[in-house]
Short mmCIF file of C-alpha atoms and ligand atoms in Angstrom, two decimals:
data_model
loop_
_atom_site.label_atom_id
_atom_site.label_comp_id
_atom_site.label_asym_id
_atom_site.label_seq_id
_atom_site.Cartn_x
_atom_site.Cartn_y
_atom_site.Cartn_z
CA MET A 30 16.34 -33.64 -23.06
CA SER A 31 13.43 -32.20 -24.81
CA GLN A 32 11.71 -31.01 -21.65
CA HIS A 33 14.93 -28.94 -20.95
CA THR A 34 15.05 -27.18 -24.23
CA SER A 35 13.52 -23.74 -24.05
CA GLU A 36 12.70 -21.12 -26.71
CA ILE A 37 13.38 -18.39 -24.16
CA THR A 38 15.44 -15.73 -25.92
CA ALA A 39 17.68 -12.76 -25.06
CA PRO A 40 14.99 -10.20 -26.11
CA ASP A 41 12.41 -12.12 -24.02
CA VAL A 42 14.61 -11.27 -20.87
CA VAL A 43 16.99 -8.49 -21.58
CA GLY A 44 14.62 -6.39 -23.71
CA ARG A 45 11.97 -6.42 -20.99
CA LEU A 46 14.44 -5.53 -18.25
CA GLU A 47 15.76 -2.75 -20.38
CA ARG A 48 12.08 -1.51 -20.72
CA LEU A 49 11.32 -2.12 -17.00
CA ALA A 50 14.34 -0.02 -16.16
CA ARG A 51 12.93 3.01 -17.82
CA PHE A 52 10.05 3.06 -15.20
CA GLY A 53 11.74 5.28 -12.47
CA ALA A 54 14.71 6.22 -14.46
CA ASP A 55 14.32 10.13 -14.00
CA GLY A 56 17.49 10.34 -11.79
CA PRO A 57 20.64 8.14 -11.55
CA GLY A 58 19.75 4.52 -11.49
CA VAL A 59 16.12 3.14 -10.85
CA THR A 60 13.89 4.63 -8.19
CA ARG A 61 10.65 2.80 -8.24
CA LEU A 62 8.88 2.96 -4.84
CA THR A 63 5.79 0.92 -4.00
CA TYR A 64 2.64 2.52 -5.36
CA ASP A 65 4.48 5.69 -6.75
CA ASP A 66 3.95 6.87 -10.30
CA ALA A 67 6.92 4.72 -11.86
CA TRP A 68 5.71 1.74 -9.88
CA CYS A 69 2.21 2.02 -11.03
CA ASP A 70 3.26 2.58 -14.84
CA ALA A 71 5.47 -0.41 -14.68
CA HIS A 72 2.70 -2.56 -13.08
CA ARG A 73 0.39 -1.71 -15.92
CA TRP A 74 3.10 -2.40 -18.44
CA LEU A 75 3.69 -5.65 -17.01
CA ALA A 76 -0.09 -6.57 -17.16
CA ARG A 77 0.11 -5.45 -20.94
CA GLU A 78 2.93 -7.73 -21.48
CA ALA A 79 1.20 -10.55 -19.71
CA ASP A 80 -1.77 -10.08 -22.11
CA SER A 81 0.51 -9.99 -25.15
CA LEU A 82 1.78 -13.46 -24.05
CA GLY A 83 -1.46 -14.95 -23.65
CA LEU A 84 -1.52 -14.70 -19.89
CA ALA A 85 -4.09 -13.04 -17.49
CA ALA A 86 -2.81 -10.52 -15.13
CA THR A 87 -4.51 -10.52 -11.77
CA SER A 88 -3.68 -8.05 -8.85
CA ASP A 89 -4.60 -8.79 -5.32
CA TRP A 90 -5.88 -6.28 -2.82
CA ALA A 91 -2.45 -4.98 -1.86
CA GLY A 92 -1.26 -4.72 -5.60
CA ASN A 93 0.82 -7.83 -5.77
CA LEU A 94 0.51 -9.06 -9.34
CA PHE A 95 0.14 -12.48 -10.68
CA PHE A 96 0.54 -13.73 -14.16
CA HIS A 97 -1.54 -16.85 -15.16
CA ASP A 98 -3.22 -18.98 -17.69
CA PRO A 99 -6.61 -17.34 -18.19
CA ALA A 100 -8.36 -20.80 -17.70
CA LEU A 101 -6.93 -20.75 -14.12
CA GLY A 102 -9.06 -17.95 -12.74
CA PRO A 103 -8.00 -16.29 -9.41
CA GLY A 104 -9.82 -17.69 -6.39
CA ARG A 105 -9.00 -21.11 -7.56
CA THR A 106 -7.62 -22.00 -4.14
CA ASP A 107 -8.49 -25.60 -4.77
CA THR A 108 -5.67 -25.81 -7.17
CA PRO A 109 -2.16 -25.67 -5.72
CA VAL A 110 0.18 -23.84 -8.17
CA ILE A 111 3.97 -23.22 -8.62
CA LEU A 112 4.59 -19.44 -7.73
CA ILE A 113 7.61 -17.84 -9.33
CA GLY A 114 8.58 -14.20 -9.35
CA SER A 115 10.20 -11.37 -7.37
CA HIS A 116 9.56 -7.71 -6.41
CA LEU A 117 8.94 -4.61 -8.58
CA ASP A 118 10.02 -1.96 -6.08
CA SER A 119 13.56 -0.73 -5.90
CA VAL A 120 15.74 1.08 -3.25
CA VAL A 121 16.28 4.84 -4.05
CA ARG A 122 18.81 4.97 -6.96
CA GLY A 123 18.98 1.36 -7.27
CA GLY A 124 19.84 -0.83 -10.04
CA ARG A 125 17.83 -2.31 -12.93
CA TYR A 126 18.37 -5.95 -11.85
CA ASP A 127 17.30 -6.22 -8.34
CA GLY A 128 13.93 -7.65 -8.18
CA ALA A 129 13.11 -6.73 -11.86
CA TYR A 130 15.13 -9.59 -13.09
CA GLY A 131 12.98 -12.16 -11.12
CA THR A 132 9.83 -10.37 -12.08
CA VAL A 133 10.64 -10.82 -15.77
CA ALA A 134 11.68 -14.28 -15.09
CA GLY A 135 8.25 -14.98 -13.48
CA LEU A 136 6.48 -13.55 -16.45
CA VAL A 137 8.53 -15.38 -19.21
CA VAL A 138 8.45 -18.83 -17.27
CA ALA A 139 4.70 -18.51 -16.68
CA ALA A 140 4.19 -17.92 -20.35
CA ALA A 141 6.47 -20.69 -21.46
CA SER A 142 4.79 -23.10 -19.08
CA ARG A 143 1.31 -22.52 -20.09
CA GLY A 144 -0.64 -25.50 -20.84
CA LEU A 145 2.07 -27.83 -19.81
CA PRO A 146 1.09 -30.92 -17.75
CA GLY A 147 1.30 -30.95 -13.96
CA LEU A 148 1.15 -28.02 -11.50
CA PRO A 149 0.20 -24.75 -13.11
CA VAL A 150 2.96 -22.19 -13.08
CA VAL A 151 1.88 -18.63 -11.83
CA GLY A 152 4.22 -15.65 -11.97
CA PHE A 153 4.17 -13.12 -9.25
CA VAL A 154 5.25 -9.72 -8.57
CA THR A 155 5.39 -8.35 -4.90
CA CYS A 156 4.88 -4.79 -4.06
CA GLU A 157 6.88 -3.87 -1.15
CA GLU A 158 10.12 -5.86 -0.63
CA GLU A 159 12.90 -3.46 -0.19
CA ASP A 160 11.07 -1.50 2.66
CA SER A 161 12.16 1.76 0.99
CA ARG A 162 9.08 3.35 1.31
CA PHE A 163 6.98 2.19 4.24
CA HIS A 164 9.67 0.28 6.48
CA GLY A 165 6.88 -2.30 7.33
CA GLY A 166 9.17 -5.32 6.91
CA MET A 167 8.32 -7.38 3.62
CA MET A 168 4.78 -6.15 3.49
CA GLY A 169 4.60 -7.16 -0.18
CA GLY A 170 5.35 -10.82 0.52
CA ARG A 171 3.45 -10.98 3.76
CA SER A 172 0.28 -9.37 2.15
CA LEU A 173 0.51 -11.91 -0.64
CA LEU A 174 0.23 -14.68 1.77
CA GLY A 175 -2.56 -13.05 3.84
CA ARG A 176 -0.22 -12.08 6.68
CA VAL A 177 -0.70 -8.48 6.92
CA GLY A 178 -3.27 -7.20 9.83
CA ASP A 179 -5.52 -4.53 9.11
CA ALA A 180 -4.08 -2.42 11.65
CA GLU A 181 -0.65 -2.34 9.86
CA LEU A 182 -2.34 -0.52 7.03
CA ASP A 183 -2.64 2.51 9.29
CA ALA A 184 0.43 2.00 11.38
CA VAL A 185 3.07 2.35 8.55
CA ALA A 186 3.61 5.58 6.65
CA ASP A 187 6.17 6.98 4.17
CA ARG A 188 8.44 9.85 5.00
CA ASP A 189 5.72 12.21 3.95
CA GLY A 190 3.07 10.82 6.38
CA VAL A 191 1.09 8.93 3.67
CA THR A 192 -0.08 5.70 5.16
CA TRP A 193 0.04 2.35 3.50
CA ARG A 194 -3.79 2.49 3.32
CA GLN A 195 -3.71 5.84 1.59
CA ALA A 196 -1.08 5.09 -0.84
CA LEU A 197 -2.78 1.76 -1.64
CA ALA A 198 -6.21 3.47 -2.21
CA ALA A 199 -4.47 5.71 -4.82
CA ALA A 200 -2.87 2.78 -6.43
CA ARG A 201 -6.22 1.12 -6.65
CA GLU A 202 -7.79 4.17 -8.40
CA ARG A 203 -4.99 3.60 -11.14
CA GLY A 204 -6.05 0.08 -11.48
CA CYS A 205 -2.98 -1.41 -9.73
CA ALA A 206 -4.67 -3.16 -6.82
CA ALA A 207 -7.94 -5.18 -6.59
CA PRO A 208 -10.87 -4.02 -4.46
CA ALA A 209 -10.25 -4.60 -0.66
CA GLY A 210 -12.46 -6.25 1.58
CA PRO A 211 -14.94 -4.53 4.03
CA ASN A 212 -13.47 -1.27 5.33
CA GLY A 213 -10.49 -1.46 3.06
CA SER A 214 -9.22 -4.69 4.71
CA ALA A 215 -7.14 -7.65 3.25
CA THR A 216 -8.93 -10.21 0.98
CA ALA A 217 -7.88 -13.88 0.71
CA PRO A 218 -4.76 -14.59 -1.41
CA PRO A 219 -5.98 -15.43 -4.98
CA PHE A 220 -3.72 -18.55 -5.47
CA ARG A 221 -2.55 -21.44 -3.23
CA PRO A 222 1.04 -21.97 -3.66
CA ALA A 223 2.32 -25.57 -3.49
CA LEU A 224 5.85 -24.18 -3.75
CA GLN A 225 7.49 -20.96 -4.45
CA LEU A 226 10.64 -20.07 -6.52
CA GLU A 227 12.47 -16.72 -6.90
CA LEU A 228 15.39 -16.04 -9.35
CA HIS A 229 17.55 -13.05 -8.23
CA ILE A 230 21.03 -11.49 -8.85
CA GLU A 231 23.41 -12.38 -6.04
CA GLN A 232 24.09 -8.84 -4.90
CA GLY A 233 27.42 -10.43 -3.66
CA PRO A 234 30.88 -11.21 -5.38
CA VAL A 235 31.06 -14.97 -4.83
CA LEU A 236 29.49 -16.51 -8.03
CA GLU A 237 31.64 -14.04 -10.18
CA ALA A 238 34.91 -14.82 -8.30
CA GLN A 239 34.37 -18.56 -8.53
CA ARG A 240 33.33 -18.29 -12.24
CA LEU A 241 29.78 -19.92 -11.53
CA GLY A 242 26.61 -19.40 -13.34
CA LEU A 243 24.06 -20.25 -10.66
CA GLY A 244 23.98 -20.22 -6.79
CA ILE A 245 21.43 -22.47 -5.13
CA VAL A 246 20.37 -20.96 -1.97
CA GLU A 247 19.74 -23.03 0.85
CA ARG A 248 19.63 -20.62 3.74
CA ILE A 249 18.80 -16.97 4.22
CA ALA A 250 20.75 -15.27 7.05
CA GLY A 251 19.10 -13.72 9.88
CA TYR A 252 20.24 -10.70 11.76
CA ARG A 253 20.34 -8.89 15.12
CA ARG A 254 20.81 -5.08 15.37
CA TRP A 255 21.74 -2.70 18.22
CA ILE A 256 21.90 0.94 18.88
CA ALA A 257 24.48 1.60 21.34
CA ARG A 258 24.44 4.85 23.40
CA ILE A 259 27.70 5.37 25.26
CA GLU A 260 27.98 8.15 27.74
CA GLY A 261 31.15 9.48 29.27
CA GLU A 262 32.26 13.08 29.78
CA SER A 263 33.14 15.86 27.26
CA SER A 264 36.32 17.68 28.21
CA HIS A 265 39.04 19.92 26.78
CA SER A 266 41.14 17.96 24.50
CA GLY A 267 44.31 20.00 25.27
CA THR A 268 43.94 20.11 28.98
CA THR A 269 42.45 16.63 29.81
CA PRO A 270 45.50 14.11 30.42
CA MET A 271 45.10 10.73 28.70
CA ALA A 272 44.66 8.98 31.99
CA MET A 273 41.77 11.09 33.05
CA ARG A 274 39.57 10.88 30.01
CA ARG A 275 36.18 9.43 29.63
CA ASP A 276 36.27 9.27 25.79
CA THR A 277 33.28 7.54 24.28
CA LEU A 278 34.54 7.50 20.71
CA THR A 279 37.55 5.44 21.50
CA ALA A 280 35.20 3.08 23.35
CA ALA A 281 33.04 2.77 20.22
CA ALA A 282 36.30 2.17 18.23
CA GLU A 283 36.98 -0.83 20.53
CA MET A 284 33.44 -2.02 20.12
CA ILE A 285 33.68 -1.89 16.40
CA LEU A 286 36.91 -3.70 16.22
CA ALA A 287 35.68 -6.32 18.68
CA ALA A 288 32.51 -6.78 16.49
CA GLU A 289 34.84 -7.38 13.52
CA ARG A 290 37.02 -9.74 15.13
CA LEU A 291 34.14 -11.92 16.62
CA GLY A 292 32.53 -11.88 13.01
CA ARG A 293 35.78 -13.19 11.50
CA GLU A 294 36.44 -15.83 14.26
CA ALA A 295 32.67 -17.01 13.66
CA GLY A 296 33.66 -18.06 10.17
CA GLU A 297 31.58 -17.77 6.94
CA PRO A 298 28.92 -16.84 6.55
CA ALA A 299 28.93 -14.82 9.80
CA VAL A 300 29.40 -11.02 9.32
CA ALA A 301 29.47 -8.27 11.72
CA THR A 302 29.22 -4.51 10.71
CA ALA A 303 29.25 -1.13 12.42
CA GLY A 304 27.28 0.95 10.05
CA PHE A 305 26.95 4.21 11.71
CA VAL A 306 28.87 6.12 14.50
CA ARG A 307 28.11 9.75 15.76
CA PRO A 308 30.33 11.31 18.53
CA GLU A 309 29.20 14.17 20.38
CA PRO A 310 29.87 17.06 20.16
CA GLY A 311 31.99 16.29 17.24
CA LEU A 312 34.89 18.95 17.52
CA PHE A 313 38.57 18.96 17.18
CA ASN A 314 39.08 20.17 20.70
CA VAL A 315 36.61 18.34 22.63
CA VAL A 316 36.92 14.58 23.97
CA PRO A 317 33.59 13.13 22.90
CA GLY A 318 31.55 12.76 25.87
CA ALA A 319 28.57 10.90 24.07
CA CYS A 320 28.69 8.48 21.20
CA GLU A 321 25.89 6.57 19.19
CA LEU A 322 27.03 3.48 17.49
CA TRP A 323 24.93 1.10 15.18
CA LEU A 324 26.00 -2.47 15.22
CA GLU A 325 24.65 -5.55 13.18
CA VAL A 326 25.48 -9.16 13.04
CA ARG A 327 24.17 -11.87 10.62
CA HIS A 328 24.30 -15.54 10.43
CA ASP A 329 22.41 -18.43 8.63
CA ARG A 330 22.04 -20.56 11.71
CA PRO A 331 19.87 -19.49 14.68
CA GLU A 332 22.29 -20.77 17.44
CA ALA A 333 25.37 -19.35 15.65
CA LEU A 334 23.62 -16.11 15.38
CA ASP A 335 22.63 -16.11 19.13
CA ASP A 336 26.23 -17.03 19.96
CA LEU A 337 27.66 -14.26 17.78
CA ALA A 338 25.24 -11.58 19.15
CA ALA A 339 25.83 -12.43 22.64
CA GLY A 340 29.56 -12.32 22.12
CA VAL A 341 29.25 -8.80 20.45
CA ALA A 342 26.91 -7.61 23.27
CA GLU A 343 29.27 -8.90 25.99
CA ARG A 344 32.16 -7.39 24.51
CA CYS A 345 30.36 -3.77 24.37
CA TRP A 346 29.60 -4.10 28.10
CA GLU A 347 33.12 -5.00 29.00
CA VAL A 348 34.42 -2.25 26.94
CA ALA A 349 32.22 0.38 28.76
CA GLN A 350 32.79 -0.97 32.02
CA GLY A 351 36.56 -1.13 31.72
CA ARG A 352 36.57 2.49 30.66
CA GLY A 353 34.08 3.69 33.40
CA LEU A 354 31.41 4.65 30.85
CA ARG A 355 27.62 4.26 30.89
CA LEU A 356 26.22 2.13 28.17
CA ALA A 357 22.59 1.69 26.82
CA LEU A 358 22.25 -1.13 24.29
CA GLU A 359 19.03 -1.00 22.69
CA GLU A 360 18.03 -3.98 20.59
CA GLY A 361 16.80 -2.92 17.14
CA ALA A 362 15.15 -5.13 14.38
CA ALA A 363 15.91 -8.77 14.18
CA GLN A 364 15.27 -11.43 11.62
CA THR A 365 15.45 -15.16 12.22
CA PRO A 366 17.75 -17.20 9.94
CA THR A 367 15.55 -19.12 7.47
CA ALA A 368 16.23 -22.47 5.85
CA LEU A 369 14.75 -22.88 2.45
CA SER A 370 13.42 -26.35 1.20
CA PRO A 371 16.39 -28.87 1.03
CA ALA A 372 14.29 -30.94 -1.31
CA LEU A 373 13.89 -28.13 -3.98
CA ALA A 374 17.55 -27.43 -3.63
CA ASP A 375 18.41 -31.05 -4.37
CA VAL A 376 16.24 -31.02 -7.50
CA ALA A 377 17.76 -27.78 -8.58
CA ALA A 378 21.35 -28.88 -7.94
CA ARG A 379 20.73 -32.15 -9.94
CA LEU A 380 19.12 -30.19 -12.85
CA ALA A 381 22.10 -27.70 -12.93
CA GLN A 382 24.48 -30.68 -13.03
CA GLU A 383 22.49 -32.28 -15.83
CA LEU A 384 22.55 -29.13 -17.84
CA GLU A 385 26.23 -28.62 -17.18
CA ILE A 386 25.79 -25.18 -15.48
CA ALA A 387 28.64 -24.52 -13.08
CA HIS A 388 26.92 -23.97 -9.78
CA ARG A 389 27.21 -23.98 -6.01
CA ARG A 390 25.03 -24.24 -2.87
CA MET A 391 25.22 -21.14 -0.84
CA THR A 392 23.60 -18.82 1.99
CA SER A 393 21.97 -15.56 0.97
CA GLY A 394 23.31 -12.71 3.37
CA ALA A 395 20.54 -10.53 2.19
CA ALA A 396 16.83 -10.91 2.91
CA HIS A 397 14.27 -11.88 0.23
CA ASP A 398 10.65 -12.49 -0.38
CA THR A 399 11.48 -16.26 -0.43
CA MET A 400 12.13 -16.10 3.38
CA ILE A 401 8.45 -15.06 3.96
CA PHE A 402 7.12 -18.13 1.98
CA ALA A 403 9.38 -20.38 3.82
CA GLN A 404 8.52 -18.97 7.15
CA ALA A 405 4.86 -19.70 6.20
CA GLY A 406 5.75 -23.34 5.64
CA ILE A 407 5.73 -23.27 1.88
CA PRO A 408 8.62 -25.18 0.23
CA ALA A 409 10.63 -22.33 -1.11
CA LEU A 410 13.77 -21.90 -3.21
CA LEU A 411 15.98 -18.92 -4.10
CA VAL A 412 18.46 -19.00 -7.01
CA PHE A 413 21.04 -16.56 -7.79
CA VAL A 414 22.89 -15.42 -10.99
CA PRO A 415 26.31 -13.50 -10.75
CA SER A 416 26.32 -9.80 -9.96
CA ARG A 417 29.44 -8.00 -11.41
CA ALA A 418 31.86 -7.28 -8.48
CA GLY A 419 29.00 -7.88 -6.19
CA VAL A 420 27.74 -4.27 -6.55
CA SER A 421 23.84 -3.89 -5.83
CA HIS A 422 21.55 -1.20 -4.63
CA SER A 423 23.48 0.95 -7.00
CA PRO A 424 23.07 2.28 -10.70
CA ASP A 425 26.23 0.16 -11.22
CA GLU A 426 24.55 -2.92 -10.72
CA PHE A 427 25.25 -5.40 -13.76
CA THR A 428 24.59 -8.99 -14.76
CA SER A 429 25.79 -10.08 -18.38
CA GLU A 430 23.28 -10.93 -20.99
CA SER A 431 24.45 -14.66 -20.98
CA ASP A 432 24.09 -15.10 -17.23
CA LEU A 433 20.70 -13.43 -17.39
CA LEU A 434 19.51 -15.87 -19.98
CA THR A 435 21.08 -18.91 -18.31
CA GLY A 436 19.20 -18.17 -15.18
CA VAL A 437 15.72 -17.77 -16.78
CA ARG A 438 16.20 -20.83 -18.92
CA PHE A 439 17.23 -22.62 -15.94
CA MET A 440 14.18 -21.68 -13.97
CA ASP A 441 11.96 -22.71 -16.89
CA ALA A 442 13.45 -26.19 -16.96
CA LEU A 443 13.14 -26.36 -13.18
CA CYS A 444 9.37 -25.29 -13.26
CA ARG A 445 8.72 -28.02 -15.88
CA ARG A 446 10.50 -30.71 -13.71
CA LEU A 447 8.82 -29.59 -10.57
CA ALA A 448 5.36 -29.26 -12.24
CA GLU A 449 5.45 -32.85 -13.22
CA HIS A 450 7.28 -34.20 -10.28
CA PRO A 451 6.69 -31.94 -7.27
CA PRO A 452 8.89 -33.15 -4.26
CA ALA A 453 6.70 -35.05 -1.69
ZN1 LIG B 7 15.73 -7.73 -4.36
#
């Protein structure tokens, strides 16, 4: 069992997480947006930590950060490596574990694995996973894999109009990104991933409710979204008889309940959500003549997602037609469900069993960088630890010290096993 024993201690993990949570702690919770001051400070602190652990810290052109054995220089794309890590950015007023936990795990496990036989283990930190600054769609993970086009750098901007290219140039001046290629373009990824691992808090209530230590994620749900604009007629609420109304808000209510019913009927892990509704004009005494409604459905299987989406859209049309209302159903962002590596999930499940850690296989309802690696054809695995009450994207996010430590030690053992015996 010696290959499973690990000297990783609570201060290695919890102490670093606490330190990391101080970058971006000006308001409630953690606010660390890609390339902002807190993010750059955290980035440089992580590089110093890597140095103190005997690792080299290398940034790529986009500010993704890698922790690696100094003997394994960047640009060694002839050597396949195990990549393990997560994201450094947060949502506005987020928690201290989302992303940060997997980032610390990548650092600690890369240090613990240095010099061991087999595939080298390289920690990674992505720069923009939450989409909370640029809304470019996983630009950190995509840039790490060389999947961000030059035009995108100017096409996305934050709420102040600062483009990705401008913000990146400022971060580069602070030493948080490597020189770009000609005309500021992307350069080749510094490492070649043989496989990719991410450790993350669950951000849902399942593991805690079932008293499990680990979740081995097999699939990441995809989603479909719509903005529904319903048009009827505004009229006096006191003088318009019930039978003569063209009320768009009651139509929206029917659509919302239909989506909920279809989501329930589809069974787990299907979910359907109406996240926003805005009736107009929005007064006591006016039947709402227009209404905007945002709907989203998620599922982990492409066909099931298509079926659920088709059902919800069909029901919206039926409701509008039945009430004599006009409907515009605009398709918003979509994400394809992603299967992670079954071979890696099998190795992880076997190891969890050997180490007597209570675990289950599961689907992630939330998107993660791991999805981008899997979509690029790299064998990828996501592992969850419990989140108290499932709360996340909130200052109340919490995972116990023992759960945090179990997760990192497990990933360390998993890396050792995969380094020596990577699945074919
Ligand atoms: Zn996250």
